[in-house]
Short mmCIF file of C-alpha atoms in Angstrom, two decimals:
data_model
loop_
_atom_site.label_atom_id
_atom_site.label_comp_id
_atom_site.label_asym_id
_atom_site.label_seq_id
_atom_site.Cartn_x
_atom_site.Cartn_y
_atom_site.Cartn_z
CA UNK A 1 54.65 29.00 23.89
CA UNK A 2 52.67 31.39 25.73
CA UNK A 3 54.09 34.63 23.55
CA UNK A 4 53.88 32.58 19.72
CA UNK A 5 51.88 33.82 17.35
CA UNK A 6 47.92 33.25 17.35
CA UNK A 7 47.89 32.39 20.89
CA UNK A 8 46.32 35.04 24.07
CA UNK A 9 46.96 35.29 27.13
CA UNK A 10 44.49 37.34 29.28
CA UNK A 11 45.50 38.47 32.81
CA UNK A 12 44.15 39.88 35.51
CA UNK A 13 45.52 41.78 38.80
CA UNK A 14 43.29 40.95 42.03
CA UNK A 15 43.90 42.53 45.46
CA UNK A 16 42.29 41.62 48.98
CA UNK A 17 42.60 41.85 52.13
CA UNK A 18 45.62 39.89 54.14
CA UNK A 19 42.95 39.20 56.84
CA UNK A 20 40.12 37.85 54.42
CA UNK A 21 42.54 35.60 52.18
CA UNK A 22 45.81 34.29 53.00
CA UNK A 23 47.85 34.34 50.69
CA UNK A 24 48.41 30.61 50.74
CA UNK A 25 44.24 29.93 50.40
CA UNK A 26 44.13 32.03 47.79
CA UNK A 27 46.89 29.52 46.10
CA UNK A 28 45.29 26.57 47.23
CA UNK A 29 41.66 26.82 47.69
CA UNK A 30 40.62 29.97 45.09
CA UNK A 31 42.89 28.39 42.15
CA UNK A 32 43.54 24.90 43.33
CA UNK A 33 46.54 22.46 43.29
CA UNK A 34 48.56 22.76 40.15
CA UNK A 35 47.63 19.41 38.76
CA UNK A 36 44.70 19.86 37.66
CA UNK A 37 43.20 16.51 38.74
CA UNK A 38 43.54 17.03 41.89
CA UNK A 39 41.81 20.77 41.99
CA UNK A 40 38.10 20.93 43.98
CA UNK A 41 35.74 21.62 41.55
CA UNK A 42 34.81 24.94 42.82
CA UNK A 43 38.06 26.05 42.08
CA UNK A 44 39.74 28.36 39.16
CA UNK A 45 41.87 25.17 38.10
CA UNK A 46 39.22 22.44 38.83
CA UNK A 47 36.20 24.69 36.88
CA UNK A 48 38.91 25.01 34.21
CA UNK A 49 39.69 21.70 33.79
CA UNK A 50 36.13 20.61 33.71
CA UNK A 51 35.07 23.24 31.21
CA UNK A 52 38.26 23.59 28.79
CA UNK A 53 36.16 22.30 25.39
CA UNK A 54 33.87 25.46 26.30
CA UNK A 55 36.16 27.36 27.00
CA UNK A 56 38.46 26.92 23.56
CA UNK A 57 41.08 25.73 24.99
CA UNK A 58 43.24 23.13 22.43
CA UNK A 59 43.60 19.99 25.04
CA UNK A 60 42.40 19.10 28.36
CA UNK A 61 44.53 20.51 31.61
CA UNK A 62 47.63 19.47 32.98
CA UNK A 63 49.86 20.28 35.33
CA UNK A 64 52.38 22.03 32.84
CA UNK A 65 49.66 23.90 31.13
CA UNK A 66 47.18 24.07 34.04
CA UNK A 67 45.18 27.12 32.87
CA UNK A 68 45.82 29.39 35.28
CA UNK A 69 49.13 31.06 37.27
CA UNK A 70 49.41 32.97 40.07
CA UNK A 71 52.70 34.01 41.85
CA UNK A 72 54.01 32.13 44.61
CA UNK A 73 54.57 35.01 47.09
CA UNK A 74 53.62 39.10 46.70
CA UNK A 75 56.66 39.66 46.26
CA UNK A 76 57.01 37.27 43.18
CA UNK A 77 53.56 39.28 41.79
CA UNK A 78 55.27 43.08 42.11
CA UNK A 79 58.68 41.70 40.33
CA UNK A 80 55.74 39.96 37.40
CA UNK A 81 53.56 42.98 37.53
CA UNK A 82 57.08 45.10 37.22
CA UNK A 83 58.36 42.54 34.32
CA UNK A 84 55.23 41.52 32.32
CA UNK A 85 53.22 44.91 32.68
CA UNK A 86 55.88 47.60 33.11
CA UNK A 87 54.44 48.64 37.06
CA UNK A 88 56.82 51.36 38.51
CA UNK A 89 57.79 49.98 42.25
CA UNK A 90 56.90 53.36 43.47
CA UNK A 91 53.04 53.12 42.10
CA UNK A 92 52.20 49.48 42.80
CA UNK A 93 50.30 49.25 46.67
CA UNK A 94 53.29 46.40 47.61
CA UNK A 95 56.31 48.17 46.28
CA UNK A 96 54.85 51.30 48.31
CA UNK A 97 54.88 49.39 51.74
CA UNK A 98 58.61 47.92 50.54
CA UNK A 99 59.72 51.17 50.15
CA UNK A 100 58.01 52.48 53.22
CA UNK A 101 59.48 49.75 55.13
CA UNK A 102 63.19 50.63 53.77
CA UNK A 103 64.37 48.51 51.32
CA UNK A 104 65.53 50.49 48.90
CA UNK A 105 64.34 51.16 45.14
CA UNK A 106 67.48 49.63 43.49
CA UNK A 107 67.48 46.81 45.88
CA UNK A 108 63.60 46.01 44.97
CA UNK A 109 64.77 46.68 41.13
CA UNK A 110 67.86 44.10 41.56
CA UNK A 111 65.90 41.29 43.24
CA UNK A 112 63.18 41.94 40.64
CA UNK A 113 65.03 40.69 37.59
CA UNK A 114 63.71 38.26 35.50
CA UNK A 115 66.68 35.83 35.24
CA UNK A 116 64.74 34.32 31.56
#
């Protein structure tokens, strides 16, 4: 549904710093829960629930189509950023400390299918 024909999808890639934003407030308190009634209003999720007439979206939020995704962990948003945008492991800022650390490139590669 989210590749058919006459429908967008706009993405961006966001990076901060570990000690500003953990990665599970940036989950819960920048984009919200994932049902969208439940989201703060100052969040992603809550402001686009509130605001999805204005925004052209086709039917109010839910928590299937909830306006928004982010990946669960970083290193679900490398294997993404590898699958949906064609990132090389070797250029992308986490697949650099991976690789630093030791795992190795085909290992990264392996885990990084996309099992769809």
């Amino acid at each position: 549904k989210f590749v058919s024909e006459g429908v967008s999808i706009y993405y961006y890639v966001v990076e901060w710093e570990a000690g500003d934003l953990s990665w599970a407030d940036f989950r819960g308190k920048v984009l919200g829960p994932t049902d969208p009634a439940d989201a703060p209003a100052d969040s992603l999720r809550g402001l686009i629930a509130s605001k999805w007439e204005d925004l052209g979206l086709k039917a109010a939020c839910n928590t299937g189509d909830n306006g928004v995704h982010a990946s669960a962990s970083p290193f679900e948003a490398l294997a993404e950023r590898m699958n949906w945008l064609g990132y090389r492991v070797e250029r992308d800022q986490f697949g650099k400390i991976l690789l630093k650390a030791g795992v190795a490139l085909g290992t990264i590669k392996e885990w990084s299918v996309d099992p769809q």
